[in-house]
């Protein structure tokens, strides 16, 4: 995501539909990954990613080059959709939200994020038992992410899975820079406590 | 720097964002505090686990689904009056309207001709004044009647409801108000009875 996206948005504003197709091709993977890691559900992730692109397309004429980075704008829309989706799930009562534990959910079927792990390409050099261990570890990480409260989950994913800088994350989430940094540190600490059993001890690494 | 303050600096230390002085104090604390040292090691390893998470790839039909949703969104964004204007401008709508109008005209004409169709050797003649009922000056003219094969039938349209007319029928003088049950007078004036006569449609060949 770079100045090319800005240029493509300018072309899109002039009615070039191919420019928007290129924007989609360039950004669909990170967007699906961001939403998928947040929701722990690939189908909903694709649905919301498509909704994000539709909103971007509709608001293309209001996009001002230079006012904010393209990626900031895109993640801001996606983050708002994610928050709404989480609230709707909470209202429907069919999913967890914030501090509500997923233990009840996992008690029946310990499969949160399982489909996401299944989509991960396995490294060819890995032995089957190592693949299994790695898959379990990735599933544990996804479960731990899904258990984090929304206000910690979003900045953590943006920082550690989407590789966004602190300044951009603070703009995406409309938070002061210091708050963003402290939330990410807090989220990592919470994640550490949840992943104690899966983190390799330093002497075994 | 106490343990809580050190924990708050874990991310900053990991990402090399602490200044020189703070880094020295931080490292000094870690060297002397086993709990924080262990905590920081676990912290670093869990962040590494996060970084090792594979990316979720979009499914192959992501683009096609998005294209159809974008097309729908574009349609929804056009105001209704513009969509109507566009429909009016399109040739297919005009062609469809022409065909529909033609079918409608043909249907109405067919119904009209069907209702007026008489076949065979039927003799049709207009009723003469002598054949009309014995009506007097307050009458309203009855509906036109025609003769078909020696019988009189009404020729009003089946679409027109039954017609009610009032007429005065001459009645011979009699003693007392005794009338046939079938002809109950509404008003008697001298030798005349005001009757309400209902003219109904007689079925034609069309079966109405």
Coordinates of C-alpha atoms in Angstrom, one line a residue:
Chain A
X1 CA 0.0 0.0 0.0
X2 CA 1.7 3.1 -1.2
X3 CA 1.3 6.2 -3.3
X4 CA 0.2 3.9 -6.1
X5 CA -3.1 3.4 -4.3
X6 CA -3.5 7.2 -4.1
X7 CA -3.0 7.4 -7.8
X8 CA -5.4 4.6 -8.4
X9 CA -8.0 6.3 -6.3
X10 CA -7.6 9.5 -8.3
X11 CA -8.2 7.5 -11.5
X12 CA -11.2 5.8 -9.9
X13 CA -12.6 9.3 -9.2
X14 CA -12.2 10.1 -12.9
X15 CA -14.4 7.0 -13.7
X16 CA -11.6 4.4 -14.4
X17 CA -13.2 1.2 -13.1
X18 CA -10.1 -0.8 -13.9
X19 CA -8.2 1.3 -11.3
X20 CA -10.6 0.2 -8.6
X21 CA -10.2 -3.5 -9.7
X22 CA -6.4 -3.0 -9.2
X23 CA -7.0 -1.5 -5.8
X24 CA -9.0 -4.6 -4.9
X25 CA -6.4 -7.0 -6.2
X26 CA -3.7 -5.1 -4.2
X27 CA -5.5 -4.9 -0.9
X28 CA -7.9 -7.8 -0.7
X29 CA -5.4 -10.2 1.0
X30 CA -4.3 -7.9 3.8
X31 CA -7.9 -6.8 4.4
X32 CA -9.3 -10.4 4.6
X33 CA -6.4 -11.3 6.9
X34 CA -7.1 -8.3 9.2
X35 CA -10.8 -8.9 9.4
X36 CA -10.4 -12.7 9.6
X37 CA -8.0 -12.5 12.5
X38 CA -10.3 -10.1 14.3
X39 CA -13.4 -12.2 13.8
X40 CA -11.9 -15.6 13.7
X41 CA -14.2 -16.6 10.8
X42 CA -13.1 -16.6 7.1
X43 CA -16.6 -16.4 5.6
X44 CA -17.6 -13.3 7.6
X45 CA -14.1 -11.9 6.9
X46 CA -14.7 -12.1 3.2
X47 CA -18.1 -10.6 3.5
X48 CA -16.9 -7.7 5.5
X49 CA -13.9 -7.2 3.3
X50 CA -16.2 -7.0 0.3
X51 CA -18.4 -4.5 2.2
X52 CA -15.3 -2.4 2.9
X53 CA -14.5 -2.3 -0.8
X54 CA -18.1 -1.4 -1.6
X55 CA -18.0 1.5 0.9
X56 CA -14.7 2.7 -0.5
X57 CA -16.1 2.6 -4.0
X58 CA -19.2 4.6 -3.0
X59 CA -17.1 7.1 -1.1
X60 CA -14.4 7.3 -3.8
X61 CA -15.4 10.8 -4.8
X62 CA -15.0 12.0 -1.2
X63 CA -11.5 10.6 -0.9
X64 CA -8.9 13.3 -0.7
X65 CA -5.4 12.4 -1.7
X66 CA -2.9 13.5 0.9
X67 CA -5.4 14.0 3.7
X68 CA -4.7 10.5 5.0
X69 CA -2.9 7.5 3.7
X70 CA -5.0 5.2 1.6
X71 CA -4.3 2.2 4.0
X72 CA -5.4 4.3 7.0
X73 CA -8.7 5.1 5.3
X74 CA -9.2 1.5 4.3
X75 CA -8.4 0.1 7.7
X76 CA -10.5 2.7 9.4
X77 CA -13.6 1.6 7.4
X78 CA -12.8 -2.1 8.0
X79 CA -12.3 -1.5 11.8
X80 CA -15.6 0.2 12.1
X81 CA -17.3 -2.6 10.3
X82 CA -15.6 -5.1 12.6
X83 CA -16.8 -3.3 15.7
X84 CA -20.3 -3.2 14.3
X85 CA -20.2 -6.9 13.5
X86 CA -18.9 -7.8 16.9
X87 CA -21.7 -5.8 18.5
X88 CA -24.3 -7.4 16.3
X89 CA -23.0 -10.8 17.2
X90 CA -23.2 -9.9 20.9
X91 CA -26.8 -8.8 20.4
X92 CA -27.7 -12.0 18.6
X93 CA -25.9 -13.9 21.4
X94 CA -24.2 -16.3 19.1
X95 CA -20.7 -15.2 19.6
X96 CA -18.4 -13.8 22.2
X97 CA -17.7 -10.2 22.8
X98 CA -15.0 -8.4 24.7
X99 CA -14.3 -10.0 28.0
X100 CA -17.0 -12.6 27.7
X101 CA -15.1 -15.9 27.7
X102 CA -15.3 -18.3 24.8
X103 CA -14.8 -21.3 27.1
X104 CA -18.5 -22.2 26.8
X105 CA -18.3 -21.9 23.0
X106 CA -15.1 -23.9 22.9
X107 CA -16.4 -26.4 25.3
X108 CA -18.7 -27.8 22.7
X109 CA -16.4 -27.5 19.7
X110 CA -12.9 -26.3 20.1
X111 CA -12.8 -25.0 16.6
X112 CA -12.6 -21.2 16.7
X113 CA -10.2 -20.3 13.9
X114 CA -9.8 -23.9 12.8
X115 CA -10.9 -23.1 9.3
X116 CA -8.3 -20.2 9.3
X117 CA -5.6 -22.6 10.3
X118 CA -6.6 -25.0 7.7
X119 CA -6.1 -22.4 5.0
X120 CA -2.5 -21.7 6.1
X121 CA 0.0 -23.2 3.7
X122 CA 2.1 -25.8 5.4
X123 CA 5.8 -25.5 5.0
X124 CA 7.1 -28.4 2.7
X125 CA 10.0 -29.2 4.9
X126 CA 7.9 -29.7 8.0
X127 CA 7.4 -33.2 9.3
X128 CA 3.7 -34.3 9.9
X129 CA 4.1 -34.2 13.7
X130 CA 5.7 -30.8 13.5
X131 CA 2.9 -29.6 11.3
X132 CA 0.4 -30.8 13.9
X133 CA 2.2 -29.0 16.7
X134 CA 2.4 -25.9 14.6
X135 CA -1.3 -26.1 13.7
X136 CA -2.2 -26.4 17.3
X137 CA 0.0 -23.5 18.2
X138 CA -1.6 -21.3 15.5
X139 CA -5.0 -22.3 16.7
X140 CA -4.1 -21.4 20.2
X141 CA -2.9 -18.0 19.1
X142 CA -6.1 -17.4 17.1
X143 CA -8.2 -18.4 20.1
X144 CA -6.1 -16.1 22.3
X145 CA -6.6 -13.2 19.9
X146 CA -10.3 -13.9 19.8
X147 CA -10.5 -13.8 23.6
X148 CA -9.0 -10.3 23.7
X149 CA -11.3 -7.4 24.3
X150 CA -12.1 -5.4 21.1
X151 CA -10.1 -2.3 22.2
X152 CA -7.0 -4.4 22.6
X153 CA -7.6 -6.8 19.7
X154 CA -7.7 -4.2 17.0
X155 CA -4.5 -2.4 17.7
X156 CA -2.7 -5.7 18.3
X157 CA -3.7 -7.2 15.0
X158 CA -2.9 -3.9 13.2
X159 CA 0.6 -3.9 14.8
X160 CA 1.7 -7.5 14.9
X161 CA -0.2 -9.1 12.0
X162 CA -0.7 -6.2 9.6
X163 CA 2.6 -4.5 10.4
X164 CA 1.2 -1.0 10.7
X165 CA 3.2 1.7 12.5
X166 CA 2.0 3.2 15.8
X167 CA 1.2 6.6 14.2
X168 CA -1.0 5.0 11.6
X169 CA -2.8 2.7 14.1
X170 CA -3.6 5.8 16.2
X171 CA -5.1 7.5 13.2
X172 CA -7.1 4.3 12.1
X173 CA -8.6 4.0 15.6
X174 CA -8.8 7.7 16.4
X175 CA -6.7 7.3 19.5
X176 CA -3.8 9.3 21.0
X177 CA -0.4 7.9 20.2
X178 CA 0.4 7.1 23.8
X179 CA -2.9 5.3 24.3
X180 CA -2.3 3.2 21.2
X181 CA 1.2 2.2 22.4
X182 CA -0.1 1.3 25.9
X183 CA -3.0 -0.7 24.5
X184 CA -0.7 -2.7 22.2
X185 CA 1.7 -3.4 25.1
X186 CA -1.2 -4.4 27.3
X187 CA -2.7 -6.6 24.6
X188 CA 0.7 -8.4 24.2
X189 CA 0.9 -8.9 27.9
X190 CA -2.6 -10.4 27.9
X191 CA -1.7 -12.6 25.0
X192 CA 1.4 -13.8 26.8
X193 CA -0.6 -14.9 29.8
X194 CA -2.9 -16.9 27.5
X195 CA -0.1 -18.5 25.5
X196 CA 2.1 -19.5 28.4
X197 CA 1.6 -23.2 27.6
X198 CA 2.4 -22.8 24.0
X199 CA 5.5 -20.6 24.2
X200 CA 8.7 -22.5 24.0
X201 CA 10.9 -22.2 27.0
X202 CA 14.1 -20.3 26.3
X203 CA 16.2 -23.3 27.1
X204 CA 14.3 -25.6 24.7
X205 CA 14.3 -23.1 21.8
Chain B
X1 CA 12.2 1.4 37.9
X2 CA 9.8 -1.1 39.6
X3 CA 8.4 -4.3 38.0
X4 CA 5.2 -2.7 36.8
X5 CA 7.1 0.2 35.1
X6 CA 9.4 -2.4 33.5
X7 CA 6.4 -4.4 32.2
X8 CA 5.0 -1.2 30.7
X9 CA 8.2 -0.8 28.7
X10 CA 8.3 -4.3 27.3
X11 CA 7.1 -3.3 23.8
X12 CA 9.2 -0.2 23.6
X13 CA 12.3 -2.2 24.6
X14 CA 11.5 -5.0 22.2
X15 CA 11.1 -2.5 19.3
X16 CA 14.2 -0.6 20.3
X17 CA 12.3 2.6 21.0
X18 CA 13.8 3.4 24.5
X19 CA 16.4 6.0 24.8
X20 CA 19.9 5.1 26.0
X21 CA 19.4 6.0 29.7
X22 CA 16.0 4.1 30.0
X23 CA 17.5 1.1 28.2
X24 CA 20.3 0.9 30.7
X25 CA 17.9 1.1 33.7
X26 CA 15.6 -1.5 32.0
X27 CA 18.3 -4.0 31.4
X28 CA 19.7 -3.4 34.9
X29 CA 16.3 -4.3 36.3
X30 CA 16.0 -7.4 34.2
X31 CA 19.4 -8.6 35.2
X32 CA 18.4 -8.4 38.9
X33 CA 14.8 -9.6 38.7
X34 CA 14.1 -13.2 37.6
X35 CA 10.4 -12.7 37.5
X36 CA 10.6 -9.8 35.0
X37 CA 13.3 -11.6 33.0
X38 CA 11.1 -14.7 32.6
X39 CA 8.1 -12.5 31.9
X40 CA 9.9 -10.6 29.2
X41 CA 11.2 -13.8 27.6
X42 CA 7.6 -15.2 27.4
X43 CA 6.5 -11.8 26.1
X44 CA 9.0 -11.9 23.3
X45 CA 8.2 -15.4 22.4
X46 CA 4.4 -14.8 22.3
X47 CA 5.0 -11.8 20.0
X48 CA 7.1 -14.0 17.8
X49 CA 4.3 -16.5 17.7
X50 CA 2.0 -13.7 16.5
X51 CA 4.5 -12.8 13.7
X52 CA 4.6 -16.4 12.6
X53 CA 0.8 -16.6 12.0
X54 CA 0.1 -17.3 8.3
X55 CA -2.0 -15.0 6.3
X56 CA -5.6 -15.8 5.5
X57 CA -6.0 -15.9 1.8
X58 CA -9.2 -14.8 0.1
X59 CA -11.2 -17.6 -1.6
X60 CA -11.1 -17.9 -5.4
X61 CA -14.6 -16.5 -5.8
X62 CA -13.9 -13.4 -3.8
X63 CA -13.5 -11.2 -6.9
X64 CA -16.6 -12.5 -8.7
X65 CA -18.7 -12.1 -5.5
X66 CA -17.4 -8.6 -5.1
X67 CA -18.1 -7.7 -8.7
X68 CA -21.7 -8.7 -8.4
X69 CA -22.1 -6.9 -5.1
X70 CA -20.5 -3.8 -6.6
X71 CA -22.9 -3.9 -9.6
X72 CA -25.9 -4.1 -7.2
X73 CA -24.5 -1.2 -5.1
X74 CA -24.1 0.9 -8.2
X75 CA -27.8 0.2 -9.1
X76 CA -28.9 1.1 -5.6
X77 CA -27.0 4.3 -5.6
X78 CA -28.9 5.6 -8.7
X79 CA -32.0 7.6 -7.7
X80 CA -35.4 6.0 -8.6
X81 CA -36.3 8.7 -11.0
X82 CA -33.1 8.3 -13.0
X83 CA -33.7 4.6 -13.2
X84 CA -37.3 5.3 -14.5
X85 CA -36.0 7.7 -17.1
X86 CA -33.5 5.2 -18.2
X87 CA -36.2 2.6 -18.5
X88 CA -38.4 4.9 -20.5
X89 CA -35.6 5.7 -22.9
X90 CA -34.9 2.0 -23.6
X91 CA -36.4 0.6 -26.8
X92 CA -37.4 -2.6 -25.2
X93 CA -39.9 -0.9 -22.8
X94 CA -41.5 0.9 -25.8
X95 CA -41.8 -2.3 -27.7
X96 CA -43.3 -4.1 -24.7
X97 CA -45.8 -1.2 -24.2
X98 CA -46.8 -1.3 -27.9
X99 CA -47.4 -5.0 -27.8
X100 CA -49.4 -4.7 -24.5
X101 CA -51.5 -1.9 -26.0
X102 CA -52.2 -3.9 -29.1
X103 CA -53.3 -6.9 -27.1
X104 CA -55.6 -4.7 -25.0
X105 CA -57.3 -3.1 -28.0
X106 CA -57.8 -6.5 -29.6
X107 CA -59.3 -7.9 -26.4
X108 CA -61.8 -5.0 -26.0
X109 CA -62.8 -5.2 -29.7
X110 CA -63.2 -9.0 -29.4
X111 CA -65.5 -8.6 -26.4
X112 CA -67.6 -6.0 -28.2
X113 CA -68.0 -8.1 -31.4
X114 CA -68.7 -11.2 -29.4
X115 CA -71.5 -9.5 -27.6
X116 CA -73.1 -8.2 -30.8
X117 CA -72.8 -11.3 -32.8
X118 CA -76.0 -13.1 -33.9
X119 CA -75.9 -16.0 -36.2
X120 CA -78.5 -18.0 -38.1
X121 CA -81.8 -16.9 -39.6
X122 CA -82.9 -14.8 -36.7
X123 CA -85.2 -12.0 -37.6
X124 CA -84.3 -8.8 -35.9
X125 CA -86.6 -5.9 -35.9
X126 CA -87.1 -2.8 -33.8
X127 CA -90.1 -2.9 -31.5
X128 CA -93.0 -0.7 -32.5
X129 CA -94.7 1.5 -30.1
X130 CA -97.7 -0.8 -30.0
X131 CA -95.6 -3.6 -28.6
X132 CA -94.3 -1.6 -25.6
X133 CA -96.1 -2.0 -22.3
X134 CA -99.1 0.1 -21.6
X135 CA -97.4 3.1 -20.2
X136 CA -98.6 6.6 -19.6
X137 CA -97.3 10.1 -19.4
X138 CA -95.0 9.7 -16.3
X139 CA -93.1 6.9 -17.8
X140 CA -89.5 6.8 -18.5
X141 CA -88.7 5.1 -21.7
X142 CA -87.9 1.4 -21.3
X143 CA -84.6 0.1 -22.7
X144 CA -84.7 -0.6 -26.4
X145 CA -86.0 -4.1 -27.2
X146 CA -85.5 -6.1 -30.3
X147 CA -87.3 -9.2 -31.6
X148 CA -85.3 -12.4 -32.1
X149 CA -87.2 -15.3 -33.5
X150 CA -90.6 -14.1 -32.4
X151 CA -89.5 -13.3 -28.8
X152 CA -88.7 -9.9 -27.3
X153 CA -85.4 -9.6 -25.6
X154 CA -83.6 -6.7 -24.1
X155 CA -80.5 -5.4 -25.8
X156 CA -78.9 -3.5 -23.0
X157 CA -75.3 -4.1 -22.5
X158 CA -74.5 -6.8 -19.9
X159 CA -72.1 -4.3 -18.3
X160 CA -75.0 -2.0 -17.4
X161 CA -76.8 -2.9 -14.2
X162 CA -80.5 -3.6 -14.1
X163 CA -82.5 -0.6 -15.0
X164 CA -85.3 0.5 -12.8
X165 CA -88.1 2.6 -14.3
X166 CA -91.3 3.8 -12.9
X167 CA -94.5 3.7 -14.9
X168 CA -98.1 4.3 -14.4
X169 CA -100.2 1.4 -15.5
X170 CA -103.9 1.9 -16.2
X171 CA -106.0 -0.2 -13.9
X172 CA -109.8 -0.6 -14.1
X173 CA -111.9 0.9 -11.3
X174 CA -112.6 -1.5 -8.6
X175 CA -114.1 -1.7 -5.2
X176 CA -111.7 -1.7 -2.3
X177 CA -107.9 -1.9 -2.3
X178 CA -107.5 -5.4 -3.5
X179 CA -104.7 -6.2 -5.8
X180 CA -103.0 -9.3 -7.0
X181 CA -100.1 -10.2 -4.8
X182 CA -97.6 -10.1 -7.6
X183 CA -98.4 -6.5 -8.4
X184 CA -98.3 -4.6 -5.1
X185 CA -99.0 -0.9 -5.9
X186 CA -96.8 1.7 -4.4
X187 CA -99.3 4.5 -5.1
X188 CA -102.8 4.7 -6.6
X189 CA -103.9 7.7 -8.5
X190 CA -107.5 7.4 -9.7
X191 CA -107.3 4.4 -12.0
X192 CA -103.5 4.3 -12.3
X193 CA -101.0 2.3 -10.3
X194 CA -97.5 3.4 -10.0
X195 CA -95.3 0.4 -10.6
X196 CA -91.6 -0.1 -10.4
X197 CA -90.6 -2.2 -13.4
X198 CA -87.1 -3.7 -13.5
X199 CA -85.7 -4.3 -16.9
X200 CA -83.0 -6.9 -16.9
X201 CA -80.7 -8.1 -19.6
X202 CA -81.8 -11.1 -21.4
X203 CA -78.9 -13.5 -22.3
X204 CA -77.7 -13.2 -25.9
X205 CA -75.7 -15.8 -27.8
X206 CA -72.7 -14.6 -25.9
X207 CA -74.1 -16.1 -22.8
X208 CA -74.1 -13.0 -20.7

